[in-house]
Coordinates of C-alpha atoms and ligand atoms in Angstrom, one line a residue:
X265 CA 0.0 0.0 0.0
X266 CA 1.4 3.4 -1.1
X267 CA 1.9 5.6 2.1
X268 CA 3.8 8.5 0.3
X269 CA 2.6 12.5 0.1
X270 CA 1.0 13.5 -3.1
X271 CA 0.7 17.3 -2.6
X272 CA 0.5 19.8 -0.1
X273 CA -1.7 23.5 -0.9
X274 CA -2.5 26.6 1.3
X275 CA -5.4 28.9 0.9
X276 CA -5.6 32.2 2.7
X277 CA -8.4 32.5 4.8
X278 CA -9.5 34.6 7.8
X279 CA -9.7 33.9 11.4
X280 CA -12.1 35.1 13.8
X281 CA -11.2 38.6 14.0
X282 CA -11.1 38.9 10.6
X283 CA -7.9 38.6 10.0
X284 CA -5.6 36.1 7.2
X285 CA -4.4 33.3 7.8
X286 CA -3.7 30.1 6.6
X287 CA -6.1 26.4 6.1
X288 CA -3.9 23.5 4.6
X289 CA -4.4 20.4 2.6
X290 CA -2.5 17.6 1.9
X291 CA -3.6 15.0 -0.1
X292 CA -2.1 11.7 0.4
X293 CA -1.2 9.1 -2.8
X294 CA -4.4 7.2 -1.8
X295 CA -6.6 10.2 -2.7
X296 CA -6.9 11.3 1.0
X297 CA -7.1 14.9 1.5
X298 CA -7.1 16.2 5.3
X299 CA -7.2 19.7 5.9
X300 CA -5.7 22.2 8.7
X301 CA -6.9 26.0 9.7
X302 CA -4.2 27.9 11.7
X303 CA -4.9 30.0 15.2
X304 CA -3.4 33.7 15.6
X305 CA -2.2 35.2 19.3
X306 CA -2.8 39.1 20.3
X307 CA -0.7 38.5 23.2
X308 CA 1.7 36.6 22.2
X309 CA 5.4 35.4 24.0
X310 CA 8.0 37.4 22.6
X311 CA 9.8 33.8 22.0
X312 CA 7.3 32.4 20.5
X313 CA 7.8 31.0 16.8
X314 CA 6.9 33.4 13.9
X315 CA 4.0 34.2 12.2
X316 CA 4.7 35.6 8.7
X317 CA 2.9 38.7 7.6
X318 CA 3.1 40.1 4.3
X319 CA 3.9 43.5 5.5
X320 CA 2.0 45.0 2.2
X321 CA -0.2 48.1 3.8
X322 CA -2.2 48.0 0.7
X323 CA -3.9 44.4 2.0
X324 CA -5.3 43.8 5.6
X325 CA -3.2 46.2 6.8
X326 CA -0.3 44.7 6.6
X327 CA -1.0 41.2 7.8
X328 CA -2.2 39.1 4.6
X329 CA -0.8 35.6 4.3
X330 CA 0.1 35.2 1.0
X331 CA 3.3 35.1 1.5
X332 CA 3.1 31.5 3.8
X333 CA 0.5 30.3 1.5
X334 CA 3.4 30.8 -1.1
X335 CA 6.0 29.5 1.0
X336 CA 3.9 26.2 1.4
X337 CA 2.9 25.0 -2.1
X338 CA 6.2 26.4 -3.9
X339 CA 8.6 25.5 -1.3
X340 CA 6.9 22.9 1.2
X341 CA 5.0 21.0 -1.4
X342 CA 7.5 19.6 -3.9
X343 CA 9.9 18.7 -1.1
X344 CA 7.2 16.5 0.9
X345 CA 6.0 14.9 -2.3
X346 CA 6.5 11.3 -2.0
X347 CA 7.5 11.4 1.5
X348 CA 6.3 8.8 4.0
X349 CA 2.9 10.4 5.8
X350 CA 3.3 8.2 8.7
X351 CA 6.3 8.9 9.9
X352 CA 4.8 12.4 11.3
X353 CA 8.2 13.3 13.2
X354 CA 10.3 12.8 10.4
X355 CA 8.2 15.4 8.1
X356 CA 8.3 17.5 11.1
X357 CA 12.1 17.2 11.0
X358 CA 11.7 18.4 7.6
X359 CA 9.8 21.3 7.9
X360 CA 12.0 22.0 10.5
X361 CA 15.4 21.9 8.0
X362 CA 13.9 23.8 5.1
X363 CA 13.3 26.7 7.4
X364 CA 16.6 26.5 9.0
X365 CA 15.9 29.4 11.8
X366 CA 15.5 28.5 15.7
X367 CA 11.7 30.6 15.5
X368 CA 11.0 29.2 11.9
X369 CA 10.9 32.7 10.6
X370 CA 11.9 32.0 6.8
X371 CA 8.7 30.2 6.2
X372 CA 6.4 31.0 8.9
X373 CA 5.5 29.0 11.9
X374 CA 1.6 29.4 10.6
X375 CA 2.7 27.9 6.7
X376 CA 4.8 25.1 8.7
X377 CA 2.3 23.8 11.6
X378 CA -0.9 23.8 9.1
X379 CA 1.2 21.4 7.0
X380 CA 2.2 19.6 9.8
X381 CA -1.6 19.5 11.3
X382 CA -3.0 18.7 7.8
X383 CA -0.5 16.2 7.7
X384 CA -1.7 14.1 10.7
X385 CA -5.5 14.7 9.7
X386 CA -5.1 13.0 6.3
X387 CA -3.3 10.6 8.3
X388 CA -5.9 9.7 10.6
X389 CA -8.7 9.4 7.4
X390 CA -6.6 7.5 5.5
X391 CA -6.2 4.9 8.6
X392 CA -9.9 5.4 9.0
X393 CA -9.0 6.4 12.9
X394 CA -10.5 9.2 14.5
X395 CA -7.5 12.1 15.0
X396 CA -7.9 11.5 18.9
X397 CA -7.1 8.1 18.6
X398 CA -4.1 8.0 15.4
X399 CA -2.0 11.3 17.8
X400 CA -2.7 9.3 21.7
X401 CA -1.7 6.7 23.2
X402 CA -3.3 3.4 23.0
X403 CA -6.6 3.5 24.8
X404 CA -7.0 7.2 24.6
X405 CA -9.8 8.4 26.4
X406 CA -9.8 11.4 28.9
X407 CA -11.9 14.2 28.4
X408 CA -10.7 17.3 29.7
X409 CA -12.0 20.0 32.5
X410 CA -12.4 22.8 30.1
X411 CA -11.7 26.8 31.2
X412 CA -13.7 28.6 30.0
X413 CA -13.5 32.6 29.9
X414 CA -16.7 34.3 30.8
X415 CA -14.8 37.6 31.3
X416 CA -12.1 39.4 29.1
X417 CA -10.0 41.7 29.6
X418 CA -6.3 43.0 28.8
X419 CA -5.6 42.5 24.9
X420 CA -8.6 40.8 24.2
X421 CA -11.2 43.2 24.7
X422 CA -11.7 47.2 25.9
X423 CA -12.9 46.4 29.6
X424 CA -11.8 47.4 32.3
X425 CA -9.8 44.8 33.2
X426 CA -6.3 44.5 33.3
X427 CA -6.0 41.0 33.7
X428 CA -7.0 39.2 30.3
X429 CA -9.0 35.9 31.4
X430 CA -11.3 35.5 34.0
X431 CA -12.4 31.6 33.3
X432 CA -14.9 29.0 35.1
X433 CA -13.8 25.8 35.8
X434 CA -16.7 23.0 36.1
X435 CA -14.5 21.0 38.0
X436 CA -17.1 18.6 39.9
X437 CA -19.2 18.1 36.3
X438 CA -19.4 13.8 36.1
X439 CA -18.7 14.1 32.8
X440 CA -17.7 16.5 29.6
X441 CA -21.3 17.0 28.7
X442 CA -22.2 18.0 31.9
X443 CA -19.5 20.3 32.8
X444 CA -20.4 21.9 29.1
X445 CA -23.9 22.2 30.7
X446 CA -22.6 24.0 34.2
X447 CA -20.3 26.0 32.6
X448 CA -23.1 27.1 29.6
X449 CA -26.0 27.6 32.6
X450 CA -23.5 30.1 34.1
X451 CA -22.5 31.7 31.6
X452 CA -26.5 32.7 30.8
X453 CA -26.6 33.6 34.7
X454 CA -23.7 35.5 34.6
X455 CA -25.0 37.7 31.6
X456 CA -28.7 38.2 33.8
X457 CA -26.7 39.7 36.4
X458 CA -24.7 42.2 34.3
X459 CA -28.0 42.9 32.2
X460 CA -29.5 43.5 35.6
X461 CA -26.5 46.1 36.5
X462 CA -26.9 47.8 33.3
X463 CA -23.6 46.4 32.2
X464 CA -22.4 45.7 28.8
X465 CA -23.4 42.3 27.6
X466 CA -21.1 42.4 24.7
X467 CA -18.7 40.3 24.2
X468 CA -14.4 40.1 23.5
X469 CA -12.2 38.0 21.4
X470 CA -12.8 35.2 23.5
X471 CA -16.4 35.0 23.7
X472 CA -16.1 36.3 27.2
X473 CA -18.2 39.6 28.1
X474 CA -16.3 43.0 28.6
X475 CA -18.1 45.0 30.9
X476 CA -17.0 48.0 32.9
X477 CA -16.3 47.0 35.7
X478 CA -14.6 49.2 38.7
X479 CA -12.2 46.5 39.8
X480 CA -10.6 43.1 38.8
X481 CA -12.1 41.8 41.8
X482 CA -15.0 43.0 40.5
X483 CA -15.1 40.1 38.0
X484 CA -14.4 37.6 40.5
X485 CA -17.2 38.4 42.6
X486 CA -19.8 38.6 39.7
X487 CA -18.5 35.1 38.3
X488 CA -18.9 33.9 42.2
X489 CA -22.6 35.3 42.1
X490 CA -23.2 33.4 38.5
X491 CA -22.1 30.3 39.6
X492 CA -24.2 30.7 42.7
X493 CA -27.6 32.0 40.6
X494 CA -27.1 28.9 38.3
X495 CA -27.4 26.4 41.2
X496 CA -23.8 25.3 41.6
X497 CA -21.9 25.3 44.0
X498 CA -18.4 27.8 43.7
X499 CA -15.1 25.4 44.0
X500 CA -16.9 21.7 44.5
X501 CA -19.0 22.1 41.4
X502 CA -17.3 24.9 39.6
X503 CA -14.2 26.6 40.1
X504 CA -12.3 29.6 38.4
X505 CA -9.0 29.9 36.5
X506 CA -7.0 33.1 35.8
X507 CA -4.9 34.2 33.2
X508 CA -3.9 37.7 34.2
X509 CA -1.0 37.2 30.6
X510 CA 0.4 40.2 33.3
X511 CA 3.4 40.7 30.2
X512 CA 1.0 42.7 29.0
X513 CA 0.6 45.3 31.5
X514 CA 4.6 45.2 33.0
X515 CA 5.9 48.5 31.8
X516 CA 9.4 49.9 32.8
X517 CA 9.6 47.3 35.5
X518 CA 6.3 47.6 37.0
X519 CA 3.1 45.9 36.7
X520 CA 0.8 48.9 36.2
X521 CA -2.8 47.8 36.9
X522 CA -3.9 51.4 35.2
X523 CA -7.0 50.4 33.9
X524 CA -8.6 49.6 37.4
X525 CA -6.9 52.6 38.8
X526 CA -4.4 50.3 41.5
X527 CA -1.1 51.8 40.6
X528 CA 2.4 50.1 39.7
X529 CA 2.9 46.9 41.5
X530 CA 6.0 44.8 42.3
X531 CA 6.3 41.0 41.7
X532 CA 6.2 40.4 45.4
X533 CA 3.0 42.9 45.7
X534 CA 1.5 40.8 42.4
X535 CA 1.9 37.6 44.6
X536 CA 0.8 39.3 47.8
X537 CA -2.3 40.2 45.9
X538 CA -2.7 36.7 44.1
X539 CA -1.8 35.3 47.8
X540 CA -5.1 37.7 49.1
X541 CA -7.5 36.4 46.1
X542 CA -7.0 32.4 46.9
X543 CA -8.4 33.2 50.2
X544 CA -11.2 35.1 48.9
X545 CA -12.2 33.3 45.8
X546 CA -12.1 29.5 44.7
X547 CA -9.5 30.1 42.4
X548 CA -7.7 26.5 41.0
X549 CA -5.3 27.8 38.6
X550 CA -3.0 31.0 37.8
X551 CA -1.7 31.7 34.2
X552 CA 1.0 34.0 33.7
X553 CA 0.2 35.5 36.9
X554 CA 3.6 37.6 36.3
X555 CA 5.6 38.8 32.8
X556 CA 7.2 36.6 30.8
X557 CA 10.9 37.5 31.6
X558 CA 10.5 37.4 35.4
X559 CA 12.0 34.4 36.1
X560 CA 12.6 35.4 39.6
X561 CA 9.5 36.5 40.3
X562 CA 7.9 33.0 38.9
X563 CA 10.1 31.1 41.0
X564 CA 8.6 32.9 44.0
X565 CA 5.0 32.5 42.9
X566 CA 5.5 28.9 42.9
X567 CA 7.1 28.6 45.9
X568 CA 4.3 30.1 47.8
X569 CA 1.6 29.6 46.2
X570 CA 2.3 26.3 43.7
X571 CA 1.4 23.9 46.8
X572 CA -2.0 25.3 47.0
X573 CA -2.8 25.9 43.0
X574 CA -1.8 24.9 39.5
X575 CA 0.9 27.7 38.2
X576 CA 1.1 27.5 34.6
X577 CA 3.8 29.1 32.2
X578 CA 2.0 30.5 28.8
X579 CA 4.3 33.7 27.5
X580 CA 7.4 32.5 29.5
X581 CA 7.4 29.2 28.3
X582 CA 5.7 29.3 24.8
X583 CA 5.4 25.3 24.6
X584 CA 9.2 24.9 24.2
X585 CA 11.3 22.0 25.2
X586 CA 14.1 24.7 25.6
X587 CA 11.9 26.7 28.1
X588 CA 10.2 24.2 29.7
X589 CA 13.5 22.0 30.8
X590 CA 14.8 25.4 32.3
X591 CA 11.6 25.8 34.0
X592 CA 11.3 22.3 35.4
X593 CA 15.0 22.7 37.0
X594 CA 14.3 25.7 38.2
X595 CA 10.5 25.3 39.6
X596 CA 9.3 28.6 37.7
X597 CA 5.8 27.0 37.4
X598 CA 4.3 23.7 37.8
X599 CA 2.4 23.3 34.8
X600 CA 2.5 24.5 31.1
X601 CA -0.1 26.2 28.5
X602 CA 0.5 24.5 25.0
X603 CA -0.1 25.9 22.2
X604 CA 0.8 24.5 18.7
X605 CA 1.5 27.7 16.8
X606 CA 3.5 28.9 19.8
X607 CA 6.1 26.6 18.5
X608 CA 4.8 25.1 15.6
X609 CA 4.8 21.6 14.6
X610 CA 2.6 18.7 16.2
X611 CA 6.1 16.7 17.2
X612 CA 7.3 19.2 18.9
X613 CA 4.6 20.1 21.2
X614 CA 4.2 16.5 21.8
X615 CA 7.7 16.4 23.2
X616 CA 7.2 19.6 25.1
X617 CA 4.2 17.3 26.8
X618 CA 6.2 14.5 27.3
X619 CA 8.6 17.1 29.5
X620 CA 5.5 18.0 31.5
X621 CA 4.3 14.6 32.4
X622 CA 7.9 13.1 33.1
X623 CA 8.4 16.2 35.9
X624 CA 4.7 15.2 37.1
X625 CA 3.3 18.8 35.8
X626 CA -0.3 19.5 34.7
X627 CA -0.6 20.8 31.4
X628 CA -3.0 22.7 29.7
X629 CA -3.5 22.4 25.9
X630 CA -5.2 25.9 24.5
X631 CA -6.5 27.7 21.5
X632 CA -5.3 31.1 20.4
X633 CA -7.3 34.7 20.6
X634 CA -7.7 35.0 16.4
X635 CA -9.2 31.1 16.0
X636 CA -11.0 29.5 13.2
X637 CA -13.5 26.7 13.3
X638 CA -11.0 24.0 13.2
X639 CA -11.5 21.8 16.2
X640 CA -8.1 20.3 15.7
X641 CA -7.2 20.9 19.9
X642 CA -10.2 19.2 21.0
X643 CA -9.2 16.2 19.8
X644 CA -5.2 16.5 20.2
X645 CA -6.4 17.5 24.0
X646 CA -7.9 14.2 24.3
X647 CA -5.3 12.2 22.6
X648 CA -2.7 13.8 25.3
X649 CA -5.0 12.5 27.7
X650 CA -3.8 15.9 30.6
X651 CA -7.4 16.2 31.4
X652 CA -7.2 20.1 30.8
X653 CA -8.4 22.5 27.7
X654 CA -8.9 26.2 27.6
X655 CA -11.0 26.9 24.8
X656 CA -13.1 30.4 25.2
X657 CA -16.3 31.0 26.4
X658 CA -19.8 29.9 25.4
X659 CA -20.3 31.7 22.6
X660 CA -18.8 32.0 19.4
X661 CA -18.8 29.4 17.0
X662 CA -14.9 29.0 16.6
X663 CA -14.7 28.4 20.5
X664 CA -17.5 26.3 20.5
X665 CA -16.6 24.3 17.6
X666 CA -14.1 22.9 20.0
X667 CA -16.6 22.0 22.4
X668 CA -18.4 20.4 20.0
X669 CA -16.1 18.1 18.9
X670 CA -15.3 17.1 22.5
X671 CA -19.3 16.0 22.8
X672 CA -18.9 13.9 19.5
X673 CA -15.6 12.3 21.0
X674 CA -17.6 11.8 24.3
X675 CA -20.4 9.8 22.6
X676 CA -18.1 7.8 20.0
X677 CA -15.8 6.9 23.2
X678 CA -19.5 5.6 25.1
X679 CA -18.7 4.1 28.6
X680 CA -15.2 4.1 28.0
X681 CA -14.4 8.2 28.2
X682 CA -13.6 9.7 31.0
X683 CA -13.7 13.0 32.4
X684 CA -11.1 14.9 34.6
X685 CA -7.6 16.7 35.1
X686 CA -5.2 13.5 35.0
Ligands
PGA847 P1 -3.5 35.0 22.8 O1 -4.1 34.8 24.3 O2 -3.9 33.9 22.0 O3 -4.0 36.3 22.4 O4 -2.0 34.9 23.0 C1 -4.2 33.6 24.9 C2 -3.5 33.5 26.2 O5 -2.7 34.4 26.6 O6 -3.5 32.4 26.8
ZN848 ZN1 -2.0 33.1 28.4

């Protein structure tokens, strides 16, 4: 049986803001086509791998995708055809040589990781496997805790809010399904309470709502009072995760909380203040509660608070193996957001997984701000099996597209799935 590449071809589409970017296809010798849509940051990890942008003003500003769509049927293409499609880290490998940079910047990290997701999909078809099942382990079958973020701020939206992502975390749900239910019910409660405040139901890049709020505790409360006016119970039923992405707001070596009026902070006052919030609110998990190049500072935050929640690494680790091996030795965090395009090929965030689970972190595996309604996370976050997914809110059809496919894994998987942080 032939198991080579016939072709690979980009188109450029546009994500969920409305922006290009790039869907894939690669059509195997068997006839096989699978197909890949790429995800786009706003506040992105100043390591991360590149995205290339045209840089033509005279099209979307400046941030068409032509020029990876170019790079990955004139230069990509011919070089993959007739290459093995099973042997997924091996084309990797090769993408990984023809660009030749440490942050793939000659042919883009979004041309590169949309071959190699498209890659893996017309693998899966052409084994007649569901994705879940041809990227996991044998026996694949966790379904993970999603956060979900009911509040944006930051980057993502113009709130109030300095910190980016306030998220709920149906943490006592039985099952996917359910927790989809809890965290949907709250979502609608939540938005009767801001209605009912004459706040601003609208909603950020997310999916999350945006309101005006007079503090950042504000949000915490009002998420507390949702879960409560949906009939759960905050923490045992449903929990809440931050992601403050605080690079975004340190400036000249302060974190300067300016939209809620707080002043310049210090990394010990951050933690002082994180420290004050556990105690107040059932808060589970902190995201890049501090910037991306205070190293110290995350050191510290783990110390103190890493025994009593998860402390994940997004901008200061950007899913690399590089990062993360520093970060395990050091004990900066004690779990890791992963993101594909943040480093830009599916072998490589499978090995910066494998680092996670061999130093006993949690890890979280995440969509981007600027998403399409490729649900290709939903099933690599199953096939991972780390029991965690961060996904948006409950609205918006390239957030819930993810969700979606997590109910259809759910019901093919029957008795066998199972739902919770592993
Ligand atoms: P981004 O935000 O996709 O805009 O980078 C997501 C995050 O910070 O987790
Ligand atoms: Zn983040």
């Amino acid at each position: 049986m032939s198991r080579q590449i016939h072709s690979v071809r980009a188109l450029e589409i546009l994500d969920s803001r409305g922006t290009p970017t790039l869907r894939v296809f690669a059509q195997l010798d068997d006839g096989t086509i699978g197909a890949a849509s790429v995800p786009s940051g706003a506040s992105t990890g100043e390591h991360e791998a590149v995205e290339l942008r045209d840089g033509d003003p005279h099209r979307y500003l400046g941030k068409g995708a032509r020029k990876a769509v170019a790079n990955v049927n004139a230069v990509i293409g011919p070089e993959l055809h007739g290459f093995d499609w099973t042997e997924q880290a091996r084309v990797d490998e090769l993408l990984c040589q023809l660009d030749g940079t440490p942050n793939k910047g000659k042919l883009g990290a979004n041309a590169i990781l949309g071959v190699s997701q498209a890659i893996a999909r017309a693998a899966a078809q052409s084994r007649g496997v569901p994705l879940y099942a041809y990227l996991g382990r044998p026996g694949a079958r966790r379904l993970p805790v999603p956060m979900m973020n009911v509040m944006n701020g930051g980057k993502h939206a113009d709130s109030s809010l300095d910190f980016q992502e306030f998220m709920i975390v149906p943490q006592g749900a039985p099952s996917f399904s359910e927790a989809l239910r809890y965290g949907s019910e709250t979502f609608q409660a939540l938005k009767s309470l801001l209605h009912e405040r004459g706040l601003s139901t609208g909603v950020g890049d997310e999916g999350g709502f945006a309101p005006a709020l007079k503090s950042n505790e504000e949000a915490c409360e009002l998420i507390v009072a949702a879960i409560t006016r949906a009939g759960y119970r905050p923490d045992e039923d449903i929990a809440i995760a931050l992601d403050p992405a605080a690079s975004s707001f340190f400036q000249d070596g302060a974190y300067s909380l300016s939209r809620s009026r707080q002043g310049n902070k210090s990394s010990r006052e951050m933690i002082a203040l994180y420290r004050a919030w556990l105690d107040r609110y059932p808060i589970v998990s902190l995201e890049d509660g501090l910037a991306e190049n205070d190293w110290e500072g995350f050191q510290q935050l783990t110390a103190e608070l890493g025994g009593r929640i998860q402390i994940v690494g997004d901008d200061i680790l950007v899913t690399n193996p590089t990062y993360i091996r520093r970060a395990i030795a050091e004990k900066t965090c004690n779990a890791a957001l992963i993101k594909l395009n943040q480093i830009g090929t599916v072998t490589e965030t499978v090995e910066a997984i494998e680092l996670c689970r061999d130093a006993g972190w949690g890890f979280v595996v995440s969509h981007r701000s600027g998403e399409t309604e490729d649900g290709f996370i939903a099933d690599f976050a199953v096939a991972m099996g780390g029991g965690q997914i961060k996904t948006g809110s409950l609205c918006r059809s390239e957030r819930i597209a993810k969700y979606n496919r997590l109910l259809e894994i759910e019901a093919e998987l029957g008795e066998r799935a199972e739902y919770g942080k592993a």
